[in-house]
């Protein structure tokens, strides 16, 4: 199939239709017509698929080499070019695809655009000792990966996401500098008032804390998946007041569809009242150091269904650039080795 893929550019999306299904369009923009001007073209080329469902599978589970945009999602548009030159446009809906009218001439070309002919590079996050992480393009070859880490490569997958750390398998043995610590994260459930108290204690001691609040399905008029109902909240924001947590609870849903929401205005446990959003559970993630990576390493997308490493999607790039944002120095204490983040004196790159 010869296709093109278009995705909403959220910086040009005044009605916030990104990730919204077709039936929701009138509610958000007053019409069910597709506004082509808010879309970017992110891919074009031939793919080894016979129908749209296979296209959906490919762009979610086994991205074409060099693909840099986010996985195919609800609100995306797929253009199919037939052998006779005719073109059809299909809106990715909650279930299946819907044929729509679309004007590609009104779209822009994404900075993450990929042509199906570009099959020799992959976009990875390079993490070097003493430096901020940076996104780079490397050749999709074993030799290029070995050169990047300075020796034979080792694949390490300690995270829930399908991403791999690619590092030098003999990094510690040959004395490469210690780079970043890897942590396991255990979910610890607690009541909302207990989490609020932990936030207050953390801030008073000069630390920051993240927590997660999951709201019940019946808190909303529509049925939302778990990631849409789960909001990450942090004491690390300008509005937070340790003694007034109920007046400064800002959160963002895990899937990114609802950002920087003043949750206390909606929560039944705060000012939302008896008809407000009800809490299903709250939890924090406690960290324990399980490994230290020695030498430079990079992070790539490594879905189980793929035989090769793939380019990071934008959401994964952002997540892991933040996770490994600061370089670390390592000291031995009575309780074991401790990693201390620091800001490099020279900022060659900061995300």
mmCIF file of C-alpha atoms in Angstrom:
data_model
loop_
_atom_site.group_PDB
_atom_site.id
_atom_site.type_symbol
_atom_site.label_atom_id
_atom_site.label_comp_id
_atom_site.label_asym_id
_atom_site.label_seq_id
_atom_site.Cartn_x
_atom_site.Cartn_y
_atom_site.Cartn_z
ATOM 1 C CA UNK A 1 0.000 0.000 0.000
ATOM 2 C CA UNK A 2 1.105 3.539 -0.739
ATOM 3 C CA UNK A 3 -0.006 5.761 2.117
ATOM 4 C CA UNK A 4 0.474 9.073 3.849
ATOM 5 C CA UNK A 5 -0.148 9.684 7.543
ATOM 6 C CA UNK A 6 -1.343 12.982 9.018
ATOM 7 C CA UNK A 7 -1.450 13.877 12.716
ATOM 8 C CA UNK A 8 -2.844 16.844 14.624
ATOM 9 C CA UNK A 9 -0.174 19.380 15.546
ATOM 10 C CA UNK A 10 -1.214 20.226 19.109
ATOM 11 C CA UNK A 11 0.398 23.677 18.917
ATOM 12 C CA UNK A 12 -2.077 24.532 16.133
ATOM 13 C CA UNK A 13 -5.056 22.754 17.693
ATOM 14 C CA UNK A 14 -7.214 25.521 19.256
ATOM 15 C CA UNK A 15 -10.196 23.205 19.766
ATOM 16 C CA UNK A 16 -8.136 20.391 21.325
ATOM 17 C CA UNK A 17 -9.365 17.677 18.962
ATOM 18 C CA UNK A 18 -6.162 15.620 19.119
ATOM 19 C CA UNK A 19 -6.996 12.054 20.226
ATOM 20 C CA UNK A 20 -10.748 12.766 20.070
ATOM 21 C CA UNK A 21 -13.040 10.366 18.215
ATOM 22 C CA UNK A 22 -15.231 11.411 15.305
ATOM 23 C CA UNK A 23 -18.425 11.716 17.358
ATOM 24 C CA UNK A 24 -16.707 14.185 19.716
ATOM 25 C CA UNK A 25 -15.727 16.649 16.968
ATOM 26 C CA UNK A 26 -19.005 18.666 16.972
ATOM 27 C CA UNK A 27 -18.727 19.115 20.738
ATOM 28 C CA UNK A 28 -15.199 20.474 20.566
ATOM 29 C CA UNK A 29 -15.165 22.395 17.284
ATOM 30 C CA UNK A 30 -18.846 22.844 16.421
ATOM 31 C CA UNK A 31 -18.673 20.684 13.296
ATOM 32 C CA UNK A 32 -17.848 17.140 12.267
ATOM 33 C CA UNK A 33 -15.768 18.365 9.311
ATOM 34 C CA UNK A 34 -12.058 17.645 9.521
ATOM 35 C CA UNK A 35 -9.975 20.814 9.831
ATOM 36 C CA UNK A 36 -7.014 19.866 7.644
ATOM 37 C CA UNK A 37 -5.070 23.005 8.616
ATOM 38 C CA UNK A 38 -4.324 21.660 12.120
ATOM 39 C CA UNK A 39 -2.667 18.526 10.704
ATOM 40 C CA UNK A 40 0.961 17.793 9.804
ATOM 41 C CA UNK A 41 2.116 15.168 7.351
ATOM 42 C CA UNK A 42 4.379 12.780 9.290
ATOM 43 C CA UNK A 43 4.888 9.882 6.858
ATOM 44 C CA UNK A 44 4.589 8.914 3.222
ATOM 45 C CA UNK A 45 5.672 5.857 1.342
ATOM 46 C CA UNK A 46 4.980 2.212 0.563
ATOM 47 C CA UNK A 47 4.232 -0.128 3.461
ATOM 48 C CA UNK A 48 3.887 -3.888 3.513
ATOM 49 C CA UNK A 49 0.170 -3.842 4.387
ATOM 50 C CA UNK A 50 -2.995 -4.887 2.601
ATOM 51 C CA UNK A 51 -5.590 -2.942 4.596
ATOM 52 C CA UNK A 52 -5.999 -0.147 7.127
ATOM 53 C CA UNK A 53 -6.047 -2.442 10.141
ATOM 54 C CA UNK A 54 -2.623 -3.724 9.173
ATOM 55 C CA UNK A 55 -1.477 -0.114 8.799
ATOM 56 C CA UNK A 56 -2.740 0.547 12.335
ATOM 57 C CA UNK A 57 -0.858 -2.505 13.635
ATOM 58 C CA UNK A 58 2.363 -1.478 11.899
ATOM 59 C CA UNK A 59 2.326 2.107 13.147
ATOM 60 C CA UNK A 60 1.683 0.942 16.698
ATOM 61 C CA UNK A 61 3.731 -2.241 17.050
ATOM 62 C CA UNK A 62 6.409 -2.222 14.374
ATOM 63 C CA UNK A 63 7.156 1.277 13.101
ATOM 64 C CA UNK A 64 8.823 1.640 9.707
ATOM 65 C CA UNK A 65 12.557 2.354 9.985
ATOM 66 C CA UNK A 66 13.189 6.044 10.552
ATOM 67 C CA UNK A 67 9.635 6.776 11.692
ATOM 68 C CA UNK A 68 9.794 9.519 14.344
ATOM 69 C CA UNK A 69 6.198 10.611 14.957
ATOM 70 C CA UNK A 70 3.861 9.250 17.622
ATOM 71 C CA UNK A 71 2.100 5.929 17.188
ATOM 72 C CA UNK A 72 -1.025 5.975 15.039
ATOM 73 C CA UNK A 73 -3.891 7.150 17.258
ATOM 74 C CA UNK A 74 -7.499 8.289 17.270
ATOM 75 C CA UNK A 75 -7.880 11.561 15.263
ATOM 76 C CA UNK A 76 -5.041 10.703 12.835
ATOM 77 C CA UNK A 77 -5.829 10.602 9.110
ATOM 78 C CA UNK A 78 -4.443 7.992 6.696
ATOM 79 C CA UNK A 79 -4.383 8.739 2.987
ATOM 80 C CA UNK A 80 -4.415 5.712 0.681
ATOM 81 C CA UNK A 81 -3.209 6.220 -2.892
ATOM 82 C CA UNK A 82 -4.697 3.673 -5.283
ATOM 83 C CA UNK A 83 -2.869 2.280 -8.317
ATOM 84 C CA UNK A 84 -4.996 4.458 -10.623
ATOM 85 C CA UNK A 85 -3.917 7.573 -8.693
ATOM 86 C CA UNK A 86 -7.178 8.130 -6.824
ATOM 87 C CA UNK A 87 -6.870 9.034 -3.156
ATOM 88 C CA UNK A 88 -9.050 8.216 -0.168
ATOM 89 C CA UNK A 89 -8.761 9.672 3.328
ATOM 90 C CA UNK A 90 -9.599 7.695 6.453
ATOM 91 C CA UNK A 91 -10.056 9.085 9.969
ATOM 92 C CA UNK A 92 -8.730 6.794 12.719
ATOM 93 C CA UNK A 93 -11.706 6.414 15.056
ATOM 94 C CA UNK A 94 -12.158 4.701 18.416
ATOM 95 C CA UNK A 95 -13.100 1.564 16.496
ATOM 96 C CA UNK A 96 -11.839 1.189 12.954
ATOM 97 C CA UNK A 97 -11.564 3.942 10.351
ATOM 98 C CA UNK A 98 -14.098 6.373 8.884
ATOM 99 C CA UNK A 99 -13.808 7.711 5.327
ATOM 100 C CA UNK A 100 -13.711 11.525 5.407
ATOM 101 C CA UNK A 101 -13.106 14.582 3.262
ATOM 102 C CA UNK A 102 -9.609 15.948 3.738
ATOM 103 C CA UNK A 103 -7.463 18.667 2.132
ATOM 104 C CA UNK A 104 -3.769 17.729 2.340
ATOM 105 C CA UNK A 105 -2.701 20.997 0.668
ATOM 106 C CA UNK A 106 -3.692 22.787 3.878
ATOM 107 C CA UNK A 107 -1.358 20.634 5.990
ATOM 108 C CA UNK A 108 2.195 21.378 6.973
ATOM 109 C CA UNK A 109 5.178 19.043 6.912
ATOM 110 C CA UNK A 110 6.128 17.872 10.391
ATOM 111 C CA UNK A 111 9.676 18.380 11.631
ATOM 112 C CA UNK A 112 9.457 14.634 12.378
ATOM 113 C CA UNK A 113 8.416 13.773 8.828
ATOM 114 C CA UNK A 114 9.678 10.451 7.521
ATOM 115 C CA UNK A 115 9.692 9.154 3.979
ATOM 116 C CA UNK A 116 9.270 5.456 3.399
ATOM 117 C CA UNK A 117 12.486 5.612 1.386
ATOM 118 C CA UNK A 118 14.495 6.547 4.506
ATOM 119 C CA UNK A 119 15.336 3.093 5.794
ATOM 120 C CA UNK A 120 18.888 3.419 7.111
ATOM 121 C CA UNK A 121 18.565 5.597 10.224
ATOM 122 C CA UNK A 122 16.961 5.367 13.641
ATOM 123 C CA UNK A 123 16.229 8.138 16.154
ATOM 124 C CA UNK A 124 17.602 7.391 19.657
ATOM 125 C CA UNK A 125 18.204 9.220 22.929
ATOM 126 C CA UNK A 126 21.927 9.424 23.678
ATOM 127 C CA UNK A 127 22.838 9.592 27.380
ATOM 128 C CA UNK A 128 26.476 10.444 28.084
ATOM 129 C CA UNK A 129 28.249 10.687 31.424
ATOM 130 C CA UNK A 130 28.363 14.283 32.643
ATOM 131 C CA UNK A 131 26.003 15.584 29.949
ATOM 132 C CA UNK A 132 22.342 16.187 29.313
ATOM 133 C CA UNK A 133 20.602 13.622 27.090
ATOM 134 C CA UNK A 134 20.045 14.459 23.435
ATOM 135 C CA UNK A 135 18.089 12.986 20.533
ATOM 136 C CA UNK A 136 20.300 11.891 17.638
ATOM 137 C CA UNK A 137 20.002 9.998 14.361
ATOM 138 C CA UNK A 138 22.275 6.998 13.851
ATOM 139 C CA UNK A 139 22.636 4.443 11.088
ATOM 140 C CA UNK A 140 20.497 1.376 11.660
ATOM 141 C CA UNK A 141 23.474 -0.958 11.849
ATOM 142 C CA UNK A 142 25.318 -2.963 14.493
ATOM 143 C CA UNK A 143 28.553 -1.162 13.639
ATOM 144 C CA UNK A 144 27.025 2.285 14.270
ATOM 145 C CA UNK A 145 25.578 1.166 17.605
ATOM 146 C CA UNK A 146 28.858 -0.362 18.732
ATOM 147 C CA UNK A 147 30.718 2.816 17.803
ATOM 148 C CA UNK A 148 28.267 4.895 19.843
ATOM 149 C CA UNK A 149 28.826 2.927 23.073
ATOM 150 C CA UNK A 150 32.498 2.129 22.424
ATOM 151 C CA UNK A 151 32.343 -1.655 22.184
ATOM 152 C CA UNK A 152 30.065 -4.680 22.011
ATOM 153 C CA UNK A 153 26.490 -3.777 22.833
ATOM 154 C CA UNK A 154 24.216 -5.141 25.543
ATOM 155 C CA UNK A 155 20.423 -4.775 25.516
ATOM 156 C CA UNK A 156 18.831 -3.981 28.885
ATOM 157 C CA UNK A 157 15.052 -3.563 29.330
ATOM 158 C CA UNK A 158 14.228 -2.679 32.963
ATOM 159 C CA UNK A 159 11.155 -0.527 32.272
ATOM 160 C CA UNK A 160 7.456 -1.210 31.714
ATOM 161 C CA UNK A 161 7.632 0.594 28.364
ATOM 162 C CA UNK A 162 8.979 -1.290 25.359
ATOM 163 C CA UNK A 163 12.242 0.641 25.315
ATOM 164 C CA UNK A 164 15.766 -0.722 25.558
ATOM 165 C CA UNK A 165 18.942 0.684 27.061
ATOM 166 C CA UNK A 166 21.822 -0.152 24.706
ATOM 167 C CA UNK A 167 25.149 0.056 26.496
ATOM 168 C CA UNK A 168 28.677 -1.331 26.441
ATOM 169 C CA UNK A 169 28.455 -4.846 27.837
ATOM 170 C CA UNK A 170 31.932 -4.534 29.402
ATOM 171 C CA UNK A 171 31.516 -0.936 30.601
ATOM 172 C CA UNK A 172 32.294 -1.626 34.251
ATOM 173 C CA UNK A 173 34.997 -4.188 33.538
ATOM 174 C CA UNK A 174 37.049 -1.797 31.404
ATOM 175 C CA UNK A 175 36.544 1.135 33.776
ATOM 176 C CA UNK A 176 34.202 3.383 31.811
ATOM 177 C CA UNK A 177 32.867 6.291 33.928
ATOM 178 C CA UNK A 178 29.679 5.609 35.875
ATOM 179 C CA UNK A 179 26.850 7.325 34.048
ATOM 180 C CA UNK A 180 23.285 6.916 35.383
ATOM 181 C CA UNK A 181 21.527 4.797 37.995
ATOM 182 C CA UNK A 182 18.553 2.585 37.108
ATOM 183 C CA UNK A 183 15.737 2.230 39.606
ATOM 184 C CA UNK A 184 12.871 -0.164 40.129
ATOM 185 C CA UNK A 185 9.580 1.482 41.018
ATOM 186 C CA UNK A 186 7.031 -0.161 43.291
ATOM 187 C CA UNK A 187 3.499 1.216 43.474
ATOM 188 C CA UNK A 188 2.473 1.927 47.064
ATOM 189 C CA UNK A 189 -1.261 2.441 47.572
ATOM 190 C CA UNK A 190 -2.546 4.940 50.117
ATOM 191 C CA UNK A 191 -5.536 7.115 50.908
ATOM 192 C CA UNK A 192 -5.754 10.605 49.416
ATOM 193 C CA UNK A 193 -5.274 12.272 52.805
ATOM 194 C CA UNK A 194 -2.173 10.145 53.401
ATOM 195 C CA UNK A 195 -0.706 11.181 50.064
ATOM 196 C CA UNK A 196 -1.467 14.851 50.773
ATOM 197 C CA UNK A 197 0.345 14.519 54.095
ATOM 198 C CA UNK A 198 3.373 12.972 52.351
ATOM 199 C CA UNK A 199 3.385 15.911 49.924
ATOM 200 C CA UNK A 200 3.433 18.367 52.820
ATOM 201 C CA UNK A 201 6.235 16.535 54.599
ATOM 202 C CA UNK A 202 8.312 16.307 51.416
ATOM 203 C CA UNK A 203 8.018 20.020 50.629
ATOM 204 C CA UNK A 204 8.840 21.077 54.169
ATOM 205 C CA UNK A 205 12.050 19.033 53.944
ATOM 206 C CA UNK A 206 12.992 20.657 50.622
ATOM 207 C CA UNK A 207 12.084 17.661 48.454
ATOM 208 C CA UNK A 208 9.512 17.102 45.709
ATOM 209 C CA UNK A 209 7.110 14.213 45.383
ATOM 210 C CA UNK A 210 4.949 12.817 42.583
ATOM 211 C CA UNK A 211 1.732 10.931 43.180
ATOM 212 C CA UNK A 212 -1.027 9.318 41.134
ATOM 213 C CA UNK A 213 -4.780 9.698 41.542
ATOM 214 C CA UNK A 214 -7.123 7.305 39.727
ATOM 215 C CA UNK A 215 -10.735 8.422 39.405
ATOM 216 C CA UNK A 216 -13.658 6.009 39.103
ATOM 217 C CA UNK A 217 -15.297 5.355 35.727
ATOM 218 C CA UNK A 218 -18.657 6.673 36.955
ATOM 219 C CA UNK A 219 -17.077 10.045 37.763
ATOM 220 C CA UNK A 220 -17.447 10.927 34.072
ATOM 221 C CA UNK A 221 -20.311 11.044 31.611
ATOM 222 C CA UNK A 222 -18.195 9.168 29.046
ATOM 223 C CA UNK A 223 -16.274 5.925 29.480
ATOM 224 C CA UNK A 224 -12.555 6.632 29.614
ATOM 225 C CA UNK A 225 -9.657 4.132 29.739
ATOM 226 C CA UNK A 226 -7.534 3.817 32.854
ATOM 227 C CA UNK A 227 -4.716 6.028 31.551
ATOM 228 C CA UNK A 228 -7.198 8.844 30.889
ATOM 229 C CA UNK A 229 -8.622 8.552 34.417
ATOM 230 C CA UNK A 230 -5.199 8.459 36.088
ATOM 231 C CA UNK A 231 -3.626 11.834 36.837
ATOM 232 C CA UNK A 232 -0.059 12.430 37.939
ATOM 233 C CA UNK A 233 0.194 15.211 40.514
ATOM 234 C CA UNK A 234 3.332 16.837 41.874
ATOM 235 C CA UNK A 235 4.321 19.147 44.679
ATOM 236 C CA UNK A 236 6.914 20.587 42.287
ATOM 237 C CA UNK A 237 4.795 23.394 40.845
ATOM 238 C CA UNK A 238 4.619 27.111 41.570
ATOM 239 C CA UNK A 239 1.031 26.939 42.823
ATOM 240 C CA UNK A 240 1.628 24.262 45.441
ATOM 241 C CA UNK A 241 1.356 25.374 49.075
ATOM 242 C CA UNK A 242 2.347 22.732 51.662
ATOM 243 C CA UNK A 243 -0.311 23.876 54.123
ATOM 244 C CA UNK A 244 -3.040 24.285 51.486
ATOM 245 C CA UNK A 245 -2.724 21.219 49.266
ATOM 246 C CA UNK A 246 -6.441 21.284 48.467
ATOM 247 C CA UNK A 247 -6.032 24.647 46.789
ATOM 248 C CA UNK A 248 -3.196 23.695 44.501
ATOM 249 C CA UNK A 249 -3.767 20.177 43.162
ATOM 250 C CA UNK A 250 -2.760 20.321 39.509
ATOM 251 C CA UNK A 251 -2.565 17.136 37.471
ATOM 252 C CA UNK A 252 -2.093 15.739 33.978
ATOM 253 C CA UNK A 253 -3.630 12.491 32.751
ATOM 254 C CA UNK A 254 -1.158 9.715 31.986
ATOM 255 C CA UNK A 255 -2.154 9.640 28.314
ATOM 256 C CA UNK A 256 -1.612 13.395 28.017
ATOM 257 C CA UNK A 257 -5.144 14.163 26.832
ATOM 258 C CA UNK A 258 -5.946 16.345 29.871
ATOM 259 C CA UNK A 259 -3.063 18.615 30.873
ATOM 260 C CA UNK A 260 -2.471 20.866 33.903
ATOM 261 C CA UNK A 261 -5.979 20.486 35.285
ATOM 262 C CA UNK A 262 -6.947 22.170 38.550
ATOM 263 C CA UNK A 263 -8.135 18.864 40.010
ATOM 264 C CA UNK A 264 -9.271 20.193 43.371
ATOM 265 C CA UNK A 265 -12.081 22.026 41.566
ATOM 266 C CA UNK A 266 -13.494 18.692 40.371
ATOM 267 C CA UNK A 267 -12.640 16.220 43.136
ATOM 268 C CA UNK A 268 -15.334 15.118 45.557
ATOM 269 C CA UNK A 269 -12.607 14.968 48.207
ATOM 270 C CA UNK A 270 -11.947 18.698 47.713
ATOM 271 C CA UNK A 271 -14.093 21.539 46.356
ATOM 272 C CA UNK A 272 -15.855 19.376 43.751
ATOM 273 C CA UNK A 273 -18.563 18.451 46.257
ATOM 274 C CA UNK A 274 -20.659 15.317 46.493
ATOM 275 C CA UNK A 275 -21.116 15.144 42.711
ATOM 276 C CA UNK A 276 -17.401 15.610 42.028
ATOM 277 C CA UNK A 277 -14.922 13.098 40.681
ATOM 278 C CA UNK A 278 -14.553 10.148 43.047
ATOM 279 C CA UNK A 279 -11.184 8.595 43.839
ATOM 280 C CA UNK A 280 -10.702 4.916 43.005
ATOM 281 C CA UNK A 281 -7.158 4.727 44.364
ATOM 282 C CA UNK A 282 -4.051 6.790 45.068
ATOM 283 C CA UNK A 283 -0.463 5.651 44.928
ATOM 284 C CA UNK A 284 3.132 6.789 44.793
ATOM 285 C CA UNK A 285 6.129 5.009 43.304
ATOM 286 C CA UNK A 286 8.963 4.163 45.653
ATOM 287 C CA UNK A 287 12.363 3.807 43.990
ATOM 288 C CA UNK A 288 15.180 1.378 44.655
ATOM 289 C CA UNK A 289 18.511 1.475 42.814
ATOM 290 C CA UNK A 290 19.019 -1.793 40.937
ATOM 291 C CA UNK A 291 21.836 -0.995 38.491
ATOM 292 C CA UNK A 292 24.373 1.608 37.440
ATOM 293 C CA UNK A 293 25.220 1.971 33.754
ATOM 294 C CA UNK A 294 28.898 2.620 33.018
ATOM 295 C CA UNK A 295 29.823 4.493 29.852
ATOM 296 C CA UNK A 296 27.683 6.165 27.208
ATOM 297 C CA UNK A 297 24.399 4.482 26.331
ATOM 298 C CA UNK A 298 21.357 5.172 24.209
ATOM 299 C CA UNK A 299 17.659 4.432 24.506
ATOM 300 C CA UNK A 300 15.558 3.202 21.605
ATOM 301 C CA UNK A 301 12.100 1.817 20.969
ATOM 302 C CA UNK A 302 12.196 -1.990 21.164
ATOM 303 C CA UNK A 303 8.742 -3.553 20.802
ATOM 304 C CA UNK A 304 8.685 -7.296 21.380
ATOM 305 C CA UNK A 305 7.020 -7.798 18.005
ATOM 306 C CA UNK A 306 9.955 -6.214 16.144
ATOM 307 C CA UNK A 307 13.231 -7.933 15.261
ATOM 308 C CA UNK A 308 15.124 -4.629 15.242
ATOM 309 C CA UNK A 309 15.449 -1.458 17.262
ATOM 310 C CA UNK A 310 13.190 1.405 16.186
ATOM 311 C CA UNK A 311 12.996 5.183 16.567
ATOM 312 C CA UNK A 312 11.636 6.552 19.819
ATOM 313 C CA UNK A 313 8.178 8.058 19.596
ATOM 314 C CA UNK A 314 7.880 11.689 20.812
ATOM 315 C CA UNK A 315 6.153 10.707 24.055
ATOM 316 C CA UNK A 316 8.841 8.136 24.903
ATOM 317 C CA UNK A 317 11.617 10.550 23.952
ATOM 318 C CA UNK A 318 10.181 13.192 26.275
ATOM 319 C CA UNK A 319 9.616 10.718 29.110
ATOM 320 C CA UNK A 320 13.134 9.275 29.084
ATOM 321 C CA UNK A 321 14.868 12.590 28.412
ATOM 322 C CA UNK A 322 13.244 13.760 31.640
ATOM 323 C CA UNK A 323 14.034 10.528 33.513
ATOM 324 C CA UNK A 324 17.742 10.817 32.640
ATOM 325 C CA UNK A 325 17.823 14.604 32.459
ATOM 326 C CA UNK A 326 20.588 15.263 34.970
ATOM 327 C CA UNK A 327 24.018 13.606 35.109
ATOM 328 C CA UNK A 328 24.813 11.816 38.357
ATOM 329 C CA UNK A 329 27.823 11.432 40.598
ATOM 330 C CA UNK A 330 28.078 8.384 42.823
ATOM 331 C CA UNK A 331 29.167 8.286 46.467
ATOM 332 C CA UNK A 332 29.434 5.462 48.966
ATOM 333 C CA UNK A 333 27.447 5.913 52.195
ATOM 334 C CA UNK A 334 26.682 3.758 55.221
ATOM 335 C CA UNK A 335 23.476 2.722 53.445
ATOM 336 C CA UNK A 336 25.223 1.820 50.187
ATOM 337 C CA UNK A 337 25.935 3.682 46.955
ATOM 338 C CA UNK A 338 23.949 6.865 46.412
ATOM 339 C CA UNK A 339 23.431 8.721 43.108
ATOM 340 C CA UNK A 340 23.475 12.521 43.338
ATOM 341 C CA UNK A 341 22.096 14.470 40.323
ATOM 342 C CA UNK A 342 23.904 17.652 39.292
ATOM 343 C CA UNK A 343 23.829 20.279 36.576
ATOM 344 C CA UNK A 344 26.867 20.298 34.277
ATOM 345 C CA UNK A 345 28.881 23.524 34.213
ATOM 346 C CA UNK A 346 28.620 23.609 30.436
ATOM 347 C CA UNK A 347 25.155 22.984 29.037
ATOM 348 C CA UNK A 348 25.759 21.525 25.602
ATOM 349 C CA UNK A 349 22.140 20.450 25.447
ATOM 350 C CA UNK A 350 19.155 20.772 27.706
ATOM 351 C CA UNK A 351 15.642 19.632 27.056
#
